[in-house]
Each structure stands twice: as C-alpha cells, then as structure tokens.
Amino acid sequence: MKKSLMALLFGTTLILGACGGGESTEPAEETPEETPEETPSGGESSIDAEQIVNQNCISCHGENLEGQGNFPPLNDVGSRLSEDEILTVILEGRGSMPAKIIEGEEAEAVAAWLSEQQ
C-alpha cells in the first residue's frame, strides 16, 4: 500500500513538474509595468533575449548553441534563416522541437537576437 501511494505521488509530481512551464507567462502578462523601457517607436526593450535563450534553448542546442545530436546549431542561425523564419520555427516548432516553447514578445525578441547570430 505504501509503495503504491509513493509511486502515485512520485508520478503525479513528475507529471505536474513537466506541465508546470505554462505558468511562467502569466506573471509577465499581469505586470506590464515591469518593462518600462519598452517603447512603441522601436526603442530598446528590457527583454533579455540572450538570457531567455540560455534558459530555454541550451538544453537541446548546446551550451554555446553549437548544436548537439539532432538539434542544429543556433550560433550561426542568422546566416541560414531570416528573423521571420526563426520566429515561425519558435512558434510552430520544427522536427523534434515543440511549438511555442517561447511566446509573445519574448519569442519576437529571441528571433531578433538569433537572427543577428551569424
């Protein structure tokens, strides 16, 4: 009985941990005042695209974005894909990369940053 309960609790914890990533976008939407440096005229954004890439992409694409296994390098992706194409891959996924790992303004900022990597 105790083993079954522990297995159930462990399995539930594992599943909930894997599904918990969706909650990270809610605080950003609720607190727009956290990004006061953003300007509608195309000024600097307070979104740190490099940090977002480090948090979301290096586990598959490698620590230096050099690519690993079936995951292509991103350190020169700007020489192969345009900013719009990169954004499409981020939002729609490609191959084994799932869709919408990064969304909204963060996805746009990451696409812009990666397009500069050549």
mmCIF file of C-alpha atoms in Angstrom, residues 6-61:
data_model
loop_
_atom_site.group_PDB
_atom_site.id
_atom_site.type_symbol
_atom_site.label_atom_id
_atom_site.label_comp_id
_atom_site.label_asym_id
_atom_site.label_seq_id
_atom_site.Cartn_x
_atom_site.Cartn_y
_atom_site.Cartn_z
ATOM 1 C CA MET A 6 4.585 6.654 -3.042
ATOM 2 C CA ALA A 7 4.610 5.627 -6.717
ATOM 3 C CA LEU A 8 1.399 7.560 -7.302
ATOM 4 C CA LEU A 9 2.744 10.658 -5.561
ATOM 5 C CA PHE A 10 6.051 10.458 -7.433
ATOM 6 C CA GLY A 11 4.299 10.001 -10.785
ATOM 7 C CA THR A 12 1.942 12.902 -10.102
ATOM 8 C CA THR A 13 4.826 15.131 -9.059
ATOM 9 C CA LEU A 14 6.753 14.225 -12.205
ATOM 10 C CA ILE A 15 3.801 14.929 -14.491
ATOM 11 C CA LEU A 16 2.921 18.216 -12.794
ATOM 12 C CA GLY A 17 6.556 19.295 -12.899
ATOM 13 C CA ALA A 18 6.709 18.651 -16.633
ATOM 14 C CA CYS A 19 3.487 20.570 -17.252
ATOM 15 C CA GLY A 20 4.316 23.491 -14.974
ATOM 16 C CA GLY A 21 6.153 25.540 -17.623
ATOM 17 C CA GLY A 22 2.961 27.223 -18.837
ATOM 18 C CA GLU A 23 2.635 29.263 -15.663
ATOM 19 C CA SER A 24 5.735 31.327 -16.363
ATOM 20 C CA THR A 25 3.925 33.570 -18.880
ATOM 21 C CA GLU A 26 1.137 34.643 -16.525
ATOM 22 C CA PRO A 27 3.141 36.973 -14.252
ATOM 23 C CA ALA A 28 4.590 38.792 -17.264
ATOM 24 C CA GLU A 29 1.084 39.474 -18.578
ATOM 25 C CA GLU A 30 -0.211 40.600 -15.196
ATOM 26 C CA THR A 31 2.623 43.035 -14.529
ATOM 27 C CA PRO A 32 3.329 45.062 -17.681
ATOM 28 C CA GLU A 33 4.897 47.775 -15.544
ATOM 29 C CA GLU A 34 7.969 45.556 -15.212
ATOM 30 C CA THR A 35 9.040 46.519 -18.743
ATOM 31 C CA PRO A 36 9.101 50.330 -18.629
ATOM 32 C CA GLU A 37 11.996 50.612 -21.078
ATOM 33 C CA GLU A 38 9.951 49.295 -23.995
ATOM 34 C CA THR A 39 8.868 51.981 -26.398
ATOM 35 C CA PRO A 40 6.386 51.782 -29.259
ATOM 36 C CA SER A 41 8.817 53.628 -31.529
ATOM 37 C CA GLY A 42 11.139 50.624 -31.729
ATOM 38 C CA GLY A 43 13.384 51.638 -28.823
ATOM 39 C CA GLU A 44 15.314 49.305 -26.580
ATOM 40 C CA SER A 45 13.405 46.542 -24.855
ATOM 41 C CA SER A 46 14.077 45.321 -21.346
ATOM 42 C CA ILE A 47 13.593 41.733 -22.528
ATOM 43 C CA ASP A 48 16.939 39.948 -22.311
ATOM 44 C CA ALA A 49 16.741 37.622 -25.320
ATOM 45 C CA GLU A 50 20.130 36.045 -24.622
ATOM 46 C CA GLN A 51 19.007 35.092 -21.112
ATOM 47 C CA ILE A 52 15.771 33.610 -22.498
ATOM 48 C CA VAL A 53 17.804 31.563 -24.994
ATOM 49 C CA ASN A 54 20.069 30.365 -22.174
ATOM 50 C CA GLN A 55 17.059 29.327 -20.104
ATOM 51 C CA ASN A 56 15.105 27.612 -22.895
ATOM 52 C CA CYS A 57 17.414 26.509 -25.700
ATOM 53 C CA ILE A 58 20.803 25.356 -24.419
ATOM 54 C CA SER A 59 19.492 22.086 -23.014
ATOM 55 C CA CYS A 60 18.934 20.863 -26.585
ATOM 56 C CA HIS A 61 21.089 23.111 -28.775
#
